[in-house]
Coordinates of C-alpha atoms in Angstrom, one line a residue:
Chain A
X1 CA 22.8 84.9 50.5
X2 CA 22.4 84.0 47.2
X3 CA 23.1 86.4 44.9
X4 CA 22.5 86.1 41.0
X5 CA 22.8 88.0 38.0
X6 CA 20.9 88.9 35.0
X7 CA 21.7 90.2 31.8
X8 CA 20.2 93.7 30.8
X9 CA 20.9 97.0 28.3
X10 CA 21.4 99.6 30.9
X11 CA 20.4 103.1 29.7
X12 CA 23.3 105.2 30.7
X13 CA 22.8 107.6 28.0
X14 CA 26.2 106.9 27.2
X15 CA 28.0 103.7 25.1
X16 CA 28.6 101.6 28.1
X17 CA 25.1 99.7 28.1
X18 CA 26.1 96.0 28.9
X19 CA 25.0 95.5 32.3
X20 CA 23.7 93.2 35.0
X21 CA 20.8 93.2 37.2
X22 CA 21.8 91.9 40.8
X23 CA 19.3 90.2 42.9
X24 CA 19.6 89.0 46.2
X25 CA 16.6 86.4 46.1
X26 CA 13.9 87.9 44.3
X27 CA 15.0 91.4 45.4
X28 CA 16.7 93.7 43.0
X29 CA 20.1 95.2 45.1
X30 CA 22.3 96.8 42.7
X31 CA 22.6 97.5 38.7
X32 CA 26.2 97.0 37.2
X33 CA 27.4 98.1 33.9
X34 CA 30.6 97.2 32.3
X35 CA 32.4 100.0 31.2
X36 CA 33.5 100.6 27.5
X37 CA 36.5 101.3 25.5
X38 CA 36.8 104.9 26.4
X39 CA 37.7 104.5 29.9
X40 CA 41.0 103.2 28.9
X41 CA 42.5 101.2 31.9
X42 CA 39.1 100.7 33.4
X43 CA 37.4 99.5 30.1
X44 CA 36.0 96.0 30.4
X45 CA 35.8 96.6 34.2
X46 CA 32.4 96.4 36.3
X47 CA 31.1 100.2 37.3
X48 CA 28.3 100.2 40.4
X49 CA 25.8 102.2 38.9
X50 CA 23.4 102.1 41.4
X51 CA 22.5 100.2 44.9
X52 CA 19.4 99.7 46.2
X53 CA 18.6 99.7 50.1
X54 CA 21.4 99.6 52.3
X55 CA 23.6 99.9 49.1
X56 CA 22.2 102.9 47.9
X57 CA 24.5 106.1 48.5
X58 CA 27.9 107.9 47.1
X59 CA 29.9 104.8 46.7
X60 CA 30.0 103.8 43.3
X61 CA 33.1 101.3 43.4
X62 CA 34.5 100.1 39.9
X63 CA 35.2 96.0 40.2
X64 CA 37.7 94.1 38.3
X65 CA 35.3 91.1 37.3
X66 CA 31.8 90.4 38.4
X67 CA 32.9 88.2 40.9
X68 CA 34.8 91.1 42.9
X69 CA 31.3 92.8 42.3
X70 CA 29.4 89.9 43.8
X71 CA 31.8 89.5 47.0
X72 CA 31.5 93.4 47.7
X73 CA 27.9 93.4 47.7
X74 CA 27.9 90.3 49.9
X75 CA 30.1 92.1 52.6
X76 CA 27.9 95.3 52.2
X77 CA 24.6 93.3 52.7
X78 CA 25.8 90.9 55.5
X79 CA 25.9 93.4 58.3
X80 CA 22.3 94.6 57.3
X81 CA 19.8 91.2 57.1
X82 CA 17.1 90.8 59.3
Chain P
X1 CA 53.8 153.8 40.2
X2 CA 53.5 150.3 41.5
X3 CA 55.8 149.3 44.2
X4 CA 57.0 145.5 44.3
X5 CA 54.2 144.6 47.2
X6 CA 51.5 146.6 45.2
X7 CA 52.1 144.5 42.2
X8 CA 52.2 141.1 44.2
X9 CA 48.9 142.1 45.9
X10 CA 46.9 143.3 42.6
X11 CA 44.7 139.7 42.5
X12 CA 43.7 140.8 46.0
X13 CA 43.2 144.2 45.3
X14 CA 41.2 143.1 42.3
X15 CA 39.3 140.2 44.1
X16 CA 38.1 142.7 47.3
X17 CA 37.2 145.6 44.6
X18 CA 35.3 142.9 42.7
X19 CA 32.8 142.5 45.6
X20 CA 33.1 146.0 47.9
X21 CA 34.4 149.7 47.4
X22 CA 38.1 150.6 48.9
X23 CA 39.3 154.0 49.5
X24 CA 42.7 154.8 48.4
X25 CA 43.9 154.4 52.1
X26 CA 42.9 150.9 52.2
X27 CA 43.6 150.2 49.5
X28 CA 47.5 151.4 49.9
X29 CA 47.6 149.5 53.2
X30 CA 46.2 146.2 51.6
X31 CA 49.2 146.9 49.0
X32 CA 51.8 147.5 52.1
X33 CA 50.6 144.4 53.6
X34 CA 53.6 142.4 54.8
X35 CA 53.7 139.0 52.7
X36 CA 55.8 136.1 52.5
X37 CA 55.5 134.4 49.0
X38 CA 56.0 130.8 48.4
X39 CA 55.6 128.3 45.4
X40 CA 53.7 125.1 46.2
X41 CA 53.8 122.1 43.7
X42 CA 50.1 120.7 42.3
X43 CA 48.1 118.6 45.1
X44 CA 50.1 120.1 48.4
X45 CA 48.8 120.9 51.4
X46 CA 48.5 124.5 52.3
X47 CA 46.5 123.9 55.8
X48 CA 45.6 120.8 57.3
X49 CA 42.6 120.2 59.3
X50 CA 43.0 120.5 62.9
X51 CA 46.3 123.4 62.2
X52 CA 46.2 126.3 64.0
X53 CA 47.9 128.7 61.3
X54 CA 49.2 132.0 62.2
X55 CA 48.6 133.7 58.9
X56 CA 46.3 133.7 56.1
X57 CA 47.1 132.9 52.4
X58 CA 46.3 135.0 49.6
X59 CA 46.0 132.5 46.4
X60 CA 48.4 134.9 43.9
X61 CA 48.5 132.4 40.7
X62 CA 47.2 128.9 40.4
X63 CA 44.3 127.2 41.7
X64 CA 43.4 125.6 45.2
X65 CA 40.8 124.0 46.9
X66 CA 39.3 123.4 50.3
X67 CA 38.9 119.9 51.4
X68 CA 37.2 116.8 54.0
X69 CA 38.9 113.7 54.2
X70 CA 36.8 111.0 55.3
X71 CA 37.5 107.4 55.8
X72 CA 38.2 104.7 53.0
X73 CA 40.2 107.9 51.8
X74 CA 36.6 109.7 50.4
X75 CA 37.5 113.5 50.1
X76 CA 34.6 115.9 49.7
X77 CA 36.1 119.2 47.9
X78 CA 34.4 121.9 49.4
X79 CA 35.5 124.9 47.1
X80 CA 37.8 125.9 44.5
X81 CA 39.8 129.0 44.9
X82 CA 41.7 131.2 42.3
X83 CA 43.9 134.3 42.3
X84 CA 42.8 136.7 44.5
X85 CA 41.4 134.4 46.8
X86 CA 42.4 134.2 50.5
X87 CA 40.7 130.6 51.2
X88 CA 41.8 130.5 54.6
X89 CA 40.3 133.9 55.8
X90 CA 38.4 132.3 58.8
X91 CA 41.6 131.4 60.6
X92 CA 42.3 134.7 61.5
X93 CA 39.1 134.5 64.0
X94 CA 38.6 130.4 64.0
X95 CA 41.7 129.3 65.7
X96 CA 41.3 126.1 64.5
X97 CA 41.5 124.6 61.0
X98 CA 38.2 122.6 60.6
X99 CA 39.1 121.4 56.8
X100 CA 42.1 121.4 54.8
X101 CA 43.7 123.7 52.2
X102 CA 45.4 122.1 49.2
X103 CA 46.9 123.4 45.7
X104 CA 45.5 122.1 42.6
X105 CA 47.7 123.1 40.3
X106 CA 51.6 125.0 41.0
X107 CA 50.3 128.1 42.9
X108 CA 52.3 131.2 44.0
X109 CA 51.1 132.3 47.4
X110 CA 51.3 135.0 49.9
X111 CA 51.0 134.4 53.5
X112 CA 50.3 137.6 55.6
X113 CA 50.6 137.3 59.2
X114 CA 47.1 137.4 60.9
X115 CA 48.7 140.1 63.5
X116 CA 49.1 142.2 60.2
X117 CA 45.4 141.9 59.2
X118 CA 44.4 142.2 62.7
X119 CA 46.1 145.7 62.5
X120 CA 44.7 146.5 58.8
X121 CA 40.8 145.9 60.2
X122 CA 41.0 148.2 63.0
X123 CA 42.9 151.1 61.5
X124 CA 40.7 150.6 58.0
X125 CA 37.2 150.0 58.7
X126 CA 36.4 149.5 55.0
X127 CA 39.2 147.0 54.5
X128 CA 37.5 144.8 57.5
X129 CA 34.1 145.6 55.8
X130 CA 35.7 144.2 52.2
X131 CA 37.0 140.8 54.4
X132 CA 33.6 140.8 56.0
X133 CA 31.7 140.7 52.8
X134 CA 34.5 138.2 51.3
X135 CA 33.4 135.9 54.1
X136 CA 29.2 136.5 53.4
X137 CA 30.0 136.0 50.0
X138 CA 31.9 132.5 50.7
X139 CA 28.9 131.5 52.6
X140 CA 26.5 132.7 49.7
X141 CA 28.8 130.1 47.4
X142 CA 28.2 127.2 50.2
X143 CA 24.7 127.7 49.9
X144 CA 24.3 127.7 46.6
X145 CA 26.7 124.7 46.3
X146 CA 24.4 122.7 49.2
X147 CA 21.8 123.2 46.7
X148 CA 23.1 122.1 43.9
X149 CA 24.7 119.0 45.8
X150 CA 21.2 118.5 47.2
X151 CA 18.7 119.1 44.5
X152 CA 20.1 119.2 41.1
X153 CA 21.2 116.9 38.8
X154 CA 24.6 115.8 37.6
X155 CA 24.5 117.7 34.5
X156 CA 23.0 120.7 36.4
X157 CA 25.8 120.3 39.2
X158 CA 28.6 120.6 36.5
X159 CA 27.1 123.2 34.5
X160 CA 26.6 125.4 37.3
X161 CA 30.4 124.8 38.6
X162 CA 31.5 125.6 35.0
X163 CA 29.3 129.2 35.2
X164 CA 30.4 130.0 38.3
X165 CA 34.3 129.7 38.3
X166 CA 33.6 131.6 34.9
X167 CA 32.4 134.6 36.6
X168 CA 34.9 134.1 39.4
X169 CA 37.6 134.4 37.0
X170 CA 35.9 137.3 34.6
X171 CA 35.3 139.0 38.0
X172 CA 39.7 139.3 38.5
X173 CA 40.2 139.7 34.8
X174 CA 41.3 136.3 34.6
X175 CA 38.8 135.5 31.7
X176 CA 36.6 136.6 28.7
X177 CA 34.8 135.9 25.8
X178 CA 33.4 132.6 27.4
X179 CA 37.0 131.2 27.7
X180 CA 39.1 130.3 30.8
X181 CA 42.2 128.2 31.8
X182 CA 40.1 124.8 33.2
X183 CA 42.9 122.9 35.3
X184 CA 40.2 120.9 37.3
X185 CA 40.4 117.1 36.6
X186 CA 37.2 115.2 36.3
X187 CA 38.3 113.5 39.6
X188 CA 38.1 116.8 41.2
X189 CA 35.0 117.8 39.9
X190 CA 33.8 114.3 41.1
X191 CA 35.0 114.9 44.3
X192 CA 33.4 118.0 44.8
X193 CA 30.1 117.6 43.7
X194 CA 29.6 114.2 44.9
X195 CA 29.5 112.4 41.5
X196 CA 31.2 109.1 40.5
X197 CA 34.3 109.7 37.6
X198 CA 32.0 107.7 35.4
X199 CA 28.6 110.1 35.8
X200 CA 31.3 113.3 35.3
X201 CA 32.7 111.4 32.3
X202 CA 29.0 110.5 31.0
X203 CA 28.1 114.1 31.5
X204 CA 31.2 115.8 30.2
X205 CA 30.2 113.8 26.8
X206 CA 26.9 115.1 26.7
X207 CA 27.7 118.7 27.1
X208 CA 30.4 118.4 24.1
X209 CA 27.9 116.4 22.3
X210 CA 25.0 119.3 22.5
X211 CA 27.6 121.9 21.8
X212 CA 27.6 123.6 25.4
X213 CA 31.3 123.6 26.5
X214 CA 34.5 122.4 24.7
X215 CA 38.3 122.2 25.0
X216 CA 41.2 124.0 23.2
X217 CA 44.4 122.9 25.0
X218 CA 44.1 123.9 28.9
X219 CA 41.2 126.2 27.8
X220 CA 37.7 125.5 28.6
X221 CA 35.3 126.9 26.1
X222 CA 31.6 127.8 26.9
X223 CA 30.1 127.7 23.5
X224 CA 26.8 128.2 24.7
X225 CA 26.5 130.5 27.6
X226 CA 22.6 130.9 27.9
X227 CA 21.9 126.8 27.4
X228 CA 24.6 126.1 30.3
X229 CA 23.0 129.0 32.5
X230 CA 19.7 127.3 32.1
X231 CA 21.0 123.7 32.8
X232 CA 22.9 124.6 35.6
X233 CA 20.2 127.4 37.0
X234 CA 22.7 129.3 37.5
X235 CA 22.1 132.6 38.3
X236 CA 24.8 135.1 39.8
X237 CA 23.1 137.2 42.3
X238 CA 24.5 135.2 45.1
X239 CA 28.0 136.0 44.1
X240 CA 27.1 139.7 44.8
X241 CA 29.4 141.5 42.5
X242 CA 29.7 144.9 42.7
X243 CA 32.1 145.8 39.9
X244 CA 34.0 143.3 37.4
X245 CA 37.8 144.3 36.8
X246 CA 38.5 145.5 33.1
X247 CA 39.8 142.6 31.7

């Protein structure tokens, strides 16, 4: 699996708009948003804003960094590849 | 005119009389129910999934909530409870708990033996009817939550729960003028409405920015009741209130 990230401004409606589109090959699988200062100890961390396909659902973890986010996404997609 | 037990069980009387009519004899019988009172600290289990309680608990002060635990520590809050509620009333007829019940804040709780509640229902049909009606209203509230979680936006769900809890507190004389104590954290709201903490945080900021709600110390202030009701599509019909307590 080859994930790659593309920077994007995400319309969260609030200050934290710095985001990454996460692609698995050519397919968009998730959107991550970096949390702003208002989140205290979570400021600067990466919020799993939305997942697509097998990543859709109620789970919205927060990751310390983008590497951790990619590891989690890779793990969750691994069981569902055709 | 009030005995000690009368004063203790006043929240239960106010709750039952907000949704049903009690005869003087039934009201007296409810006040005479034997009860052991315990104070539990916040986030303390009152009854756990799979337990078989021998009593029901009346919330006398504080807030409680029902919840289910899923794997990976995920938690779904099923309902919030305030003074006067008997959140494990179903244990009177459903012997095994199919969810857990816990305190949200420090709570003063009155535990009434099942046998005493059975005797009350046997001898005072209007008390039995009031308790039955309470379980039906409970189910109506679940239907409303299901509709919200399934079909309302995050903003709508949160607006709806603010409206519902205010009306519930107002009905038992614990809130007025669109202000009430609000001990529910953003994490609690997320667990109740199927939202992440980040999403709850953003919605709360939006509601404040739009002038619908505010906070003053531990109080929630609803500045624009009509707008909040419209946002949450809130219509209190499902709460089936017959009479609201004089504040």
